[in-house]
Coordinates of C-alpha atoms in Angstrom, one line a residue:
Chain A
M464 CA 3.0 6.7 21.9
K465 CA 4.1 4.1 19.5
T466 CA 2.8 4.2 15.9
R467 CA 0.3 1.3 15.5
V468 CA 1.0 -0.6 12.2
L469 CA -0.9 -3.4 10.6
L470 CA 1.0 -5.4 7.9
V471 CA -1.2 -7.2 5.4
D472 CA 0.3 -9.7 2.9
D473 CA -0.5 -13.3 2.0
E474 CA 3.3 -14.1 2.2
K475 CA 3.3 -15.1 5.9
E476 CA 7.1 -15.2 6.2
F477 CA 7.4 -11.8 4.7
V478 CA 5.0 -10.1 7.2
E479 CA 6.6 -12.0 10.1
L480 CA 10.1 -10.8 9.2
L481 CA 9.0 -7.2 8.4
S482 CA 7.0 -7.2 11.7
E483 CA 10.1 -8.1 13.6
R484 CA 12.1 -5.4 11.9
L485 CA 9.5 -2.7 12.6
T486 CA 9.2 -3.9 16.2
I487 CA 12.9 -3.4 16.6
R488 CA 12.3 0.2 15.4
D489 CA 9.8 0.7 18.1
Y490 CA 6.5 0.3 16.2
D491 CA 3.5 -1.5 17.6
V492 CA 2.9 -4.1 14.9
A493 CA 0.2 -6.6 14.0
I494 CA 0.0 -8.9 11.0
S495 CA -2.7 -10.3 8.7
T496 CA -2.3 -12.7 5.8
S497 CA -5.6 -11.9 4.1
G498 CA -7.8 -8.9 3.3
E499 CA -10.7 -10.5 5.2
D500 CA -8.6 -10.9 8.4
A501 CA -7.2 -7.4 8.0
L502 CA -10.7 -5.9 8.0
K503 CA -11.7 -7.7 11.2
K504 CA -8.5 -6.3 12.8
V505 CA -9.1 -2.8 11.5
E506 CA -12.7 -2.9 12.8
G507 CA -11.6 -3.8 16.3
Y508 CA -8.5 -1.6 16.7
N509 CA -7.5 1.9 15.7
Y510 CA -4.3 1.4 13.6
D511 CA -2.4 4.5 12.5
V512 CA -1.0 2.9 9.3
V513 CA -1.9 -0.2 7.3
I514 CA 0.8 -1.7 4.9
L515 CA -1.3 -3.5 2.3
D516 CA -0.2 -5.9 -0.4
V517 CA -2.0 -5.3 -3.7
L518 CA -2.2 -8.9 -5.0
M519 CA -3.8 -11.3 -2.5
P520 CA -6.1 -14.3 -2.9
G521 CA -9.7 -13.7 -1.9
L522 CA -10.3 -10.0 -1.1
S523 CA -7.8 -8.0 -3.2
G524 CA -5.6 -5.1 -1.9
I525 CA -7.8 -2.5 -3.6
E526 CA -11.1 -4.0 -2.3
T527 CA -9.5 -4.2 1.2
L528 CA -8.4 -0.5 0.9
R529 CA -11.9 0.5 -0.1
E530 CA -13.4 -1.2 3.0
I531 CA -10.8 0.2 5.3
K532 CA -11.5 3.7 4.1
K533 CA -15.2 3.2 4.7
M534 CA -14.6 1.9 8.2
K535 CA -11.8 4.0 9.4
P536 CA -11.3 6.9 7.0
L537 CA -8.5 8.4 9.0
T538 CA -6.4 5.3 9.0
E539 CA -3.6 5.7 6.4
V540 CA -2.8 2.9 4.0
I541 CA 0.5 2.3 2.1
M542 CA 0.2 -0.1 -0.8
L543 CA 2.9 -2.7 -1.6
T544 CA 3.1 -3.7 -5.2
G545 CA 5.0 -6.1 -7.5
N546 CA 6.3 -5.3 -11.0
A547 CA 3.1 -5.3 -13.0
T548 CA 0.9 -3.7 -10.4
V549 CA 2.4 -0.2 -10.2
E550 CA -0.8 0.9 -11.9
T551 CA -2.8 -0.7 -9.1
G552 CA -0.6 1.2 -6.6
I553 CA -1.5 4.4 -8.3
E554 CA -5.2 3.4 -8.5
G555 CA -5.0 2.8 -4.8
M556 CA -3.8 6.4 -4.2
K557 CA -6.7 7.7 -6.2
I558 CA -9.1 6.0 -3.8
G559 CA -7.3 7.2 -0.7
A560 CA -4.0 5.3 -0.1
F561 CA -1.3 7.5 1.2
D562 CA 1.4 6.1 -1.0
Y563 CA 2.8 2.9 -2.6
L564 CA 6.1 1.1 -2.6
M565 CA 7.6 -1.6 -4.9
K566 CA 8.6 -5.0 -3.5
P567 CA 11.2 -5.7 -2.4
C568 CA 11.2 -2.5 -0.6
D569 CA 14.0 -0.5 1.2
T570 CA 13.1 -0.6 4.9
E571 CA 14.3 2.9 5.6
E572 CA 12.1 4.2 2.8
L573 CA 9.2 2.3 4.2
V574 CA 9.8 3.6 7.7
A575 CA 10.0 7.2 6.3
K576 CA 6.6 6.7 4.6
I577 CA 5.0 5.2 7.7
D578 CA 6.2 8.2 9.7
K579 CA 4.8 10.6 7.2
A580 CA 1.5 8.7 7.0
Q581 CA 1.2 8.7 10.8
Q582 CA 2.0 12.4 10.8
R583 CA -0.8 13.1 8.3
K584 CA -3.2 11.0 10.4
Y585 CA -2.3 13.0 13.5
E586 CA -2.8 16.3 11.7
H587 CA -6.2 15.2 10.4
E588 CA -7.2 14.2 13.9
E589 CA -5.9 17.5 15.3
R590 CA -8.0 19.5 12.7
I591 CA -11.1 17.5 13.6
R592 CA -10.5 18.1 17.3
D593 CA -10.1 21.8 16.6
A594 CA -13.2 22.0 14.5
K595 CA -15.2 20.2 17.2
A596 CA -13.8 22.6 19.9
K597 CA -14.8 25.6 17.8
R598 CA -18.3 24.2 17.3
I599 CA -18.7 23.7 21.0
A600 CA -17.5 27.2 21.7
T601 CA -20.0 28.8 19.2
S602 CA -22.8 26.5 19.9
P603 CA -22.6 24.9 23.4
W604 CA -25.8 22.8 22.9
S605 CA -23.9 21.0 20.2
V606 CA -22.4 18.7 22.8
L607 CA -25.8 17.0 23.1
R608 CA -25.6 16.0 19.4
E609 CA -24.3 12.6 18.5
D610 CA -21.2 12.6 16.3
Chain B
M2 CA -6.0 -28.0 -43.7
S3 CA -5.2 -24.4 -42.8
Y4 CA -5.2 -23.4 -39.2
R5 CA -6.0 -20.0 -37.8
W6 CA -2.3 -19.2 -37.0
D7 CA -3.2 -15.6 -36.5
I8 CA -5.5 -16.5 -33.6
I9 CA -3.1 -19.2 -32.4
G10 CA -0.2 -16.8 -32.5
Q11 CA -2.0 -14.1 -30.5
T12 CA -3.4 -16.6 -28.0
G13 CA 0.0 -18.1 -27.5
L14 CA 1.6 -14.7 -26.9
Q15 CA -1.1 -13.8 -24.4
F16 CA -0.6 -17.2 -22.7
F17 CA 3.2 -16.7 -22.6
G18 CA 2.8 -13.2 -21.2
K19 CA 0.4 -14.1 -18.5
V20 CA 2.5 -17.1 -17.3
S21 CA 5.7 -15.0 -17.4
A22 CA 4.0 -12.2 -15.4
S23 CA 2.7 -14.7 -12.8
I24 CA 6.2 -16.2 -12.4
S25 CA 7.8 -12.8 -12.1
H26 CA 5.4 -12.0 -9.3
E27 CA 6.3 -15.2 -7.5
I28 CA 10.0 -14.4 -7.8
K29 CA 9.3 -10.8 -6.5
N30 CA 7.7 -12.4 -3.4
V31 CA 10.7 -14.6 -2.8
L32 CA 13.1 -11.6 -3.2
A33 CA 11.0 -9.6 -0.8
V34 CA 11.4 -12.4 1.9
I35 CA 15.1 -12.7 1.2
N36 CA 15.4 -8.9 1.5
E37 CA 13.7 -8.8 4.9
N38 CA 15.8 -11.7 6.0
A39 CA 19.0 -9.9 5.0
G40 CA 17.7 -6.7 6.6
L41 CA 16.9 -8.5 9.9
L42 CA 20.4 -10.0 10.0
E43 CA 21.8 -6.5 9.5
D44 CA 19.6 -5.2 12.4
Y45 CA 20.9 -8.0 14.6
T46 CA 24.5 -7.1 13.7
N47 CA 23.8 -3.5 14.6
M48 CA 22.3 -4.6 17.9
L49 CA 25.4 -6.8 18.6
E50 CA 27.7 -3.8 17.9
K51 CA 25.7 -1.9 20.5
G52 CA 26.5 -4.6 23.0
M53 CA 23.1 -6.3 23.0
S54 CA 22.9 -10.1 23.0
I55 CA 21.3 -12.1 20.2
N56 CA 20.1 -15.7 20.3
T57 CA 22.4 -17.6 18.0
E58 CA 19.6 -20.1 17.2
R59 CA 17.6 -17.3 15.8
L60 CA 20.5 -16.3 13.5
K61 CA 20.8 -20.0 12.3
M62 CA 17.1 -20.0 11.7
L63 CA 17.3 -16.9 9.5
A64 CA 20.1 -18.4 7.5
V65 CA 18.0 -21.6 7.0
K66 CA 15.0 -19.4 5.9
V67 CA 17.2 -17.7 3.2
M68 CA 18.3 -21.1 1.9
D69 CA 14.7 -22.3 1.8
Q70 CA 13.7 -19.2 -0.2
I71 CA 16.6 -19.8 -2.6
Q72 CA 15.3 -23.4 -3.1
R73 CA 11.8 -22.0 -3.7
A74 CA 13.1 -19.5 -6.3
D75 CA 15.0 -22.3 -7.9
G76 CA 11.8 -24.3 -8.2
I77 CA 10.0 -21.3 -9.7
L78 CA 12.8 -20.8 -12.3
K79 CA 12.8 -24.4 -13.2
R80 CA 9.1 -24.1 -14.1
L81 CA 9.8 -21.0 -16.1
N82 CA 12.7 -22.8 -17.9
R83 CA 10.5 -25.8 -18.7
F84 CA 7.7 -23.5 -19.9
A85 CA 10.1 -21.6 -22.1
H86 CA 11.5 -24.8 -23.7
S87 CA 8.0 -26.1 -24.5
V88 CA 8.2 -24.1 -27.8
D89 CA 11.4 -25.9 -28.9
D90 CA 9.8 -28.7 -30.7
F91 CA 6.7 -28.6 -32.9
A92 CA 5.8 -32.2 -32.2
M93 CA 7.1 -34.5 -29.5
S94 CA 6.1 -37.3 -27.2
V95 CA 4.6 -36.0 -23.9
D96 CA 3.1 -37.4 -20.8
L97 CA -0.4 -35.9 -20.3
V98 CA -0.3 -36.6 -16.6
E99 CA 2.9 -34.5 -16.3
I100 CA 1.6 -31.7 -18.5
V101 CA -1.7 -31.5 -16.5
T102 CA 0.3 -31.3 -13.2
F103 CA 2.6 -28.7 -14.7
I104 CA -0.1 -26.4 -16.0
S105 CA -1.9 -26.7 -12.6
E106 CA 1.3 -25.5 -11.0
L107 CA 1.5 -22.6 -13.4
S108 CA -2.2 -21.7 -12.8
Y109 CA -1.8 -21.9 -9.0
R110 CA -1.8 -18.1 -8.4
S111 CA -4.7 -17.4 -10.8
A112 CA -6.7 -20.2 -9.1
S113 CA -5.8 -19.0 -5.6
S114 CA -6.9 -15.5 -6.4
R115 CA -10.3 -16.8 -7.3
G116 CA -10.5 -19.1 -4.3
V117 CA -10.2 -22.2 -6.4
T118 CA -8.2 -25.4 -5.6
L119 CA -6.7 -27.3 -8.5
D120 CA -6.4 -31.1 -8.0
P121 CA -4.5 -32.9 -10.8
V122 CA -5.3 -36.5 -10.2
S123 CA -2.4 -39.0 -10.3
S124 CA -2.7 -41.8 -12.8
D125 CA -1.4 -45.4 -12.6
G126 CA 1.2 -44.6 -15.2
P127 CA 2.1 -42.1 -18.0
V128 CA -0.4 -41.3 -20.7
T129 CA 1.8 -40.6 -23.7
I130 CA 0.8 -38.8 -26.9
T131 CA 2.7 -37.0 -29.6
T132 CA 1.7 -33.4 -29.9
N133 CA 2.8 -29.8 -29.9
P134 CA 3.5 -29.3 -26.1
F135 CA 3.1 -25.5 -26.1
L136 CA -0.2 -25.5 -28.0
L137 CA -1.6 -28.3 -25.7
Q138 CA -0.4 -26.4 -22.6
N139 CA -2.2 -23.3 -24.0
L140 CA -5.4 -25.2 -24.5
I141 CA -5.3 -26.8 -21.0
W142 CA -4.6 -23.3 -19.5
L143 CA -7.6 -21.8 -21.3
C144 CA -9.8 -24.7 -20.2
L145 CA -8.7 -24.2 -16.6
D146 CA -9.4 -20.4 -16.9
F147 CA -13.0 -21.2 -18.1
A148 CA -13.4 -24.0 -15.5
M149 CA -12.6 -21.6 -12.7
D150 CA -15.7 -19.6 -13.6
T151 CA -17.9 -22.6 -13.6
V152 CA -16.6 -24.6 -10.6
G153 CA -19.1 -25.6 -8.0
E154 CA -19.4 -24.6 -4.3
E155 CA -16.6 -26.8 -3.2
K156 CA -14.4 -24.6 -5.4
T157 CA -12.2 -27.6 -6.4
I158 CA -11.4 -28.6 -10.0
S159 CA -10.1 -32.2 -10.4
I160 CA -8.1 -32.7 -13.6
I161 CA -7.7 -36.3 -14.8
A162 CA -5.5 -37.4 -17.7
E163 CA -6.4 -41.0 -18.8
E164 CA -6.3 -43.4 -21.7
M165 CA -9.5 -44.3 -23.5
G166 CA -9.0 -47.1 -26.0
M167 CA -7.0 -45.6 -28.9
C168 CA -7.3 -42.1 -27.5
A169 CA -6.2 -40.1 -24.5
R170 CA -8.3 -37.5 -22.8
I171 CA -8.2 -34.8 -20.1
R172 CA -11.3 -34.3 -18.0
F173 CA -11.9 -31.2 -15.9
T174 CA -14.4 -32.2 -13.3
Q175 CA -16.6 -30.9 -10.5
L176 CA -17.8 -28.0 -12.6
K177 CA -21.3 -27.7 -11.1
G178 CA -21.7 -24.2 -12.6
L179 CA -21.5 -25.5 -16.2
T180 CA -24.8 -24.6 -17.9
D181 CA -26.2 -24.2 -21.4
V182 CA -25.3 -20.5 -21.1
S183 CA -21.7 -21.1 -20.4
A184 CA -21.7 -23.9 -23.1
D185 CA -22.7 -21.3 -25.7
R186 CA -19.5 -19.4 -25.3
F187 CA -17.0 -22.2 -24.8
P188 CA -15.1 -23.4 -26.8
G189 CA -14.6 -20.0 -28.4
E190 CA -12.4 -19.0 -31.3
R191 CA -9.1 -19.4 -29.5
E192 CA -9.9 -22.8 -28.2
K193 CA -11.3 -24.0 -31.6
A194 CA -8.1 -22.8 -33.3
L195 CA -5.9 -24.7 -30.8
L196 CA -8.1 -27.8 -31.0
S197 CA -7.8 -27.8 -34.8
S198 CA -4.0 -27.4 -34.7
I199 CA -3.4 -30.3 -32.4
K200 CA -6.2 -32.5 -33.9
A201 CA -8.1 -32.7 -30.6
D202 CA -11.8 -32.5 -29.7
L203 CA -13.5 -30.8 -26.8
T204 CA -16.9 -31.7 -25.4
L205 CA -18.9 -30.4 -22.5
N206 CA -20.9 -32.8 -20.3
L207 CA -23.3 -30.5 -18.6
S208 CA -25.0 -33.2 -16.4
A209 CA -21.7 -34.5 -15.1
G210 CA -20.2 -31.0 -14.9
E211 CA -17.1 -31.8 -17.0
I212 CA -15.0 -30.4 -19.9
I213 CA -13.3 -33.2 -21.9
I214 CA -10.4 -32.8 -24.3
T215 CA -9.9 -35.9 -26.4
L216 CA -6.6 -36.5 -28.2
A217 CA -5.2 -39.3 -30.5
E218 CA -2.8 -41.4 -28.6
T219 CA 0.6 -42.7 -30.1

């Protein structure tokens, strides 16, 4: 199954080009040019990885990250930062981002991080499935509980 | 008269730093687009080597996009260059209409991040004064920064440079959020020091929702 990626950056041309490059590399890619639009998309679809620009008009990258983590805690986020926002990239990691990259970024480095992020998401989901399976095994009535 | 050069110096450095940082961020964005363009061209080359066909129109379009971004970067650097040279002369003849447009361009990212549109209003002709261009730019920039916090629901600030008899003035309008409370803290120390150094006055018209800088014309 293809890794589902959402690219979020207010530079429309940048996300369109990067989207094409990731599609060539067999990723399932969607784009947003604002934090607000990204949140609508994340609410309606289960992305594996979100690539998120830090500095955007309106809802900032950090605010968008916070909301994504509330909505879809298992979705991994990689922050994209410019020069003066390395600290924001690190701040993002403290509140749950998987990693950060500086712009302009090396595509192969980005791809490697996307794959690692997707792997971490998969492992989290596996652990949750295992935990639920154990719970059912030890307490069969638990299947009646809402989760 | 002695001016607060300590405050003016610090304020000027902060202004210069913030504008430089904003411009460097814009250039980073341009480089990011060019980087992806170059990368995509490389991807297409790899695909061609594997015997896949590529639409040549797409290749031409990518080349055009690179050239567009180079033009964009050139425009950004011209602004930086003009800004850097604004410290060359302590006093010179300037067109207020041009300066207002220029500072609006420099403040675009800051305004955009706050959801505000800046609308420098064109005048019938130049409004010329003799002043220190850097200090005036600094003052306009501080006024815009304050205005963005007091703009009304339409989130648009119109900036008008005009002649008024023997004076010239710059009006920042549509500031529906301008109140007695905000008037207490503006102009602050920095703005007062800059006003004093370029012999300008600043008034707040709360009912009209305007900040007005008045300068002596030449």
